[in-house]
Coordinates of C-alpha atoms in Angstrom, one line a residue:
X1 CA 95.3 67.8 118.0
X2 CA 96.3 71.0 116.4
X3 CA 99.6 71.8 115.2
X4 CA 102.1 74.3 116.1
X5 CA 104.9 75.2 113.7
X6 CA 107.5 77.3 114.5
X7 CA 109.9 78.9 112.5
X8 CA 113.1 81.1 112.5
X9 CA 113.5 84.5 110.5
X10 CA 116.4 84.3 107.7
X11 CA 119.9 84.7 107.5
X12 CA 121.2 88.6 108.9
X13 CA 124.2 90.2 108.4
X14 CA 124.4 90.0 112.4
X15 CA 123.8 85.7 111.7
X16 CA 126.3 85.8 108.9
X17 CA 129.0 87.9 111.1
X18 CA 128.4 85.8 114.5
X19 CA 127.4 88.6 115.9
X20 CA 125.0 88.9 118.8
X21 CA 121.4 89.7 117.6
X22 CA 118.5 90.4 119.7
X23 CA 116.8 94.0 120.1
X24 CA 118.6 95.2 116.8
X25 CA 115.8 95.3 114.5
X26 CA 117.8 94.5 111.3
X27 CA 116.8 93.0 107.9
X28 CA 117.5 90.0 106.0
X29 CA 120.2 89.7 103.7
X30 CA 119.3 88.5 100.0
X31 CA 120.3 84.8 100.8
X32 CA 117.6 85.4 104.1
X33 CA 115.1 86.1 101.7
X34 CA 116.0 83.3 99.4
X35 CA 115.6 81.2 102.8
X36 CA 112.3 82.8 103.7
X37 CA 110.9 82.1 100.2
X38 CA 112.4 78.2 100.3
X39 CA 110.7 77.9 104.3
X40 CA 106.5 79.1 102.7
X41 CA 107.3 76.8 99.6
X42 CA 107.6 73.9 102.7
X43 CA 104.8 75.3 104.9
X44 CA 102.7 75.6 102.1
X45 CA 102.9 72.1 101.2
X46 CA 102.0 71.3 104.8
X47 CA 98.5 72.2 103.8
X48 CA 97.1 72.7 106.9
X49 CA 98.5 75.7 108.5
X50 CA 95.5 78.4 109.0
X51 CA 96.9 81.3 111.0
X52 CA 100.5 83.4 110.8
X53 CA 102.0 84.7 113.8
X54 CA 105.4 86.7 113.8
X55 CA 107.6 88.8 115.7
X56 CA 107.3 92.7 115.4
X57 CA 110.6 92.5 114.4
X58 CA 111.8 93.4 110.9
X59 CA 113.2 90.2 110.1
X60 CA 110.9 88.8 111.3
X61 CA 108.0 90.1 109.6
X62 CA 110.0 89.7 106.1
X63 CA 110.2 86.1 107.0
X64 CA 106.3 85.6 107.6
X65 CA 105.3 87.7 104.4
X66 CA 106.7 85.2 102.4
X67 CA 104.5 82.8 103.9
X68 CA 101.5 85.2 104.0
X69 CA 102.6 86.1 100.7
X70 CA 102.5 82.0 99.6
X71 CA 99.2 81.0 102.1
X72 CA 97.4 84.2 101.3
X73 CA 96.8 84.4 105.3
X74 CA 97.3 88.1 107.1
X75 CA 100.5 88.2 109.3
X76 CA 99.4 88.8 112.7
X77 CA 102.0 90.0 114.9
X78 CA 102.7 89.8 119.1
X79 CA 105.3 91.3 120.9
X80 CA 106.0 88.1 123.0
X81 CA 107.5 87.0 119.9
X82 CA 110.3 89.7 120.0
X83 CA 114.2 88.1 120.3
X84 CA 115.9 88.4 123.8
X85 CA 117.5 91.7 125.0
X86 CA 120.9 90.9 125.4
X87 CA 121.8 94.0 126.6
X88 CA 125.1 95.5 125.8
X89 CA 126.2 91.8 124.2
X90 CA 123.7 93.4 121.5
X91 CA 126.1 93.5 118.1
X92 CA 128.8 91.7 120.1
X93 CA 130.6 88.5 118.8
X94 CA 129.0 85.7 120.6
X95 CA 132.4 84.6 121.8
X96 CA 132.7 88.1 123.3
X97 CA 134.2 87.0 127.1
X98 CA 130.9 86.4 129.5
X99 CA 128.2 86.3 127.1
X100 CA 128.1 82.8 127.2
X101 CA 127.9 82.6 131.2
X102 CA 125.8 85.4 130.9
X103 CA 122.9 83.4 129.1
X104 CA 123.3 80.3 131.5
X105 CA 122.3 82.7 134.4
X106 CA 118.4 82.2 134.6
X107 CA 117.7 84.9 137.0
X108 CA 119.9 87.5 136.0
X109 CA 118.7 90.4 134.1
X110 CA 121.7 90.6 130.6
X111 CA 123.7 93.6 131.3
X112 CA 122.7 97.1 130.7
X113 CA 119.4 96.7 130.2
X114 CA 118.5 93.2 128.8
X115 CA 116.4 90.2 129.9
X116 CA 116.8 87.7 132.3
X117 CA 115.8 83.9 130.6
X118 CA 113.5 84.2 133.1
X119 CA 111.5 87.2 131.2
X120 CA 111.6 85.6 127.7
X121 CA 110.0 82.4 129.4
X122 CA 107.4 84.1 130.9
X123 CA 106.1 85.9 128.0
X124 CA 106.7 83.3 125.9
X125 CA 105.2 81.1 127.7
X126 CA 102.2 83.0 127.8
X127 CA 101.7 83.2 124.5
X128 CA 101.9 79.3 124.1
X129 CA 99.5 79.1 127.0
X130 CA 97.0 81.3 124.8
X131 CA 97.6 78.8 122.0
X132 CA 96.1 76.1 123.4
X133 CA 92.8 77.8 123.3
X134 CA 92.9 78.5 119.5
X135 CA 91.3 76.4 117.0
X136 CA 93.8 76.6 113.9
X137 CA 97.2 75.4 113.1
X138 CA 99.8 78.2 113.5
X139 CA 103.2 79.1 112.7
X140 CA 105.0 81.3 115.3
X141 CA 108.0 83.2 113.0
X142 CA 110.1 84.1 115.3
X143 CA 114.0 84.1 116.4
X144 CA 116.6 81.3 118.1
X145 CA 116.4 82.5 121.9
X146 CA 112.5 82.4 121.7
X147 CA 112.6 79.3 119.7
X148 CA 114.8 77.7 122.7
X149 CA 112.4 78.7 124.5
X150 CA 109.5 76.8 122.7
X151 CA 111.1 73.8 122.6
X152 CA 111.5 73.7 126.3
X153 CA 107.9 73.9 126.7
X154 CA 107.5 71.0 125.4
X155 CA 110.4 68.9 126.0
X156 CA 112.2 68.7 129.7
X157 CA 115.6 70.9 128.9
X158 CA 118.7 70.6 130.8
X159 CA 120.7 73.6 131.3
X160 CA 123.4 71.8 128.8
X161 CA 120.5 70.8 126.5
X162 CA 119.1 74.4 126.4
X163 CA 122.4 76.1 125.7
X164 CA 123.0 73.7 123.2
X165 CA 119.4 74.0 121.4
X166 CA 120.0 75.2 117.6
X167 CA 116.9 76.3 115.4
X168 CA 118.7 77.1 111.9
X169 CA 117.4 80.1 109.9
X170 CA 114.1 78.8 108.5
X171 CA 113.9 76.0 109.8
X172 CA 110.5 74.6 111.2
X173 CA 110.0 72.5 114.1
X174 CA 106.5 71.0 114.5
X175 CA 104.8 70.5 117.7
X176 CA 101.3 69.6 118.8
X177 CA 99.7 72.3 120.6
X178 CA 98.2 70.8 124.1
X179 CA 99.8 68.2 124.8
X180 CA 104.0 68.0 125.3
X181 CA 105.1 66.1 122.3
X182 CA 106.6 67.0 118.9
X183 CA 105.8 65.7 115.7

């Protein structure tokens, strides 16, 4: 069974400040890069990952060049990967009134212009479904609402449980492509 490891993008200012983060294309702070460079040390030593996918996304992409950087594997990346629009919650505190009622409502686009959870599924989920089909272990770089998103493609999510799912920065969670468990 092939693997699937999936990975968030290092510490931002917008992470450090509690701040709302998803089409703001931002970079890592200096302790993100410290993170990014601690995450490929551990996917290296995994020793079996053979392809790097990331999202567009600045921080992002500085994330997955330390593992390219470590793996000496090209960093392919796929807009599916990109964070969730929030809208005009973009840059807000994430206590900011609504903005938590505003993510538990599936259907509904995120004001001003942003997703629905609907949206980032779909494309998502595409993605994954592509996945399947490929031969090599991968590691998706990516953010926390897509990572949420992952995770419930493998495991049944309650609302509670999905607004509760946490992927720290540089973390990796390991699934196996295919089938619906995790490693």
């Amino acid at each position: 069974m092939k693997k699937l490891y999936v990975t968030r993008h290092g510490l931002t200012e917008f992470n450090a400040s509690e701040c709302v983060c998803g089409a703001s294309d931002i970079s890592l702070t200096p302790e993100g890069l410290q993170q990014a460079e601690e995450m490929a040390k551990k996917a290296y030593a995994f020793g079996d990952i053979e392809r790097i996918i990331a999202s567009p996304m600045l921080r992002a992409r500085q994330t997955a060049q330390a593992v390219s950087n470590r793996l000496s594997l090209p960093v392919e990346t796929d807009n599916r990967l990109r964070e969730w629009n929030y809208g005009s919650f973009e840059g807000k505190s994430r206590l900011t009134d609504g903005f938590k009622e505003a993510k538990q409502e599936f259907g509904c686009k995120m004001p001003d212009g942003g997703e629905s959870v609907f949206q980032l599924v779909y494309r998502t989920y595409s993605l994954l479904e592509e996945l399947k089909t490929c031969p090599k272990n991968t590691i998706l770089v990516c953010h926390g609402g897509v990572a949420r998103v992952i995770d419930s493609y493998f495991h049944d999510m309650t609302i509670d449980r999905f607004m509760h799912f946490f992927l720290g920065n540089c973390e990796i969670k390991i699934y196996e492509i295919g089938d619906t468990s995790e490693l």
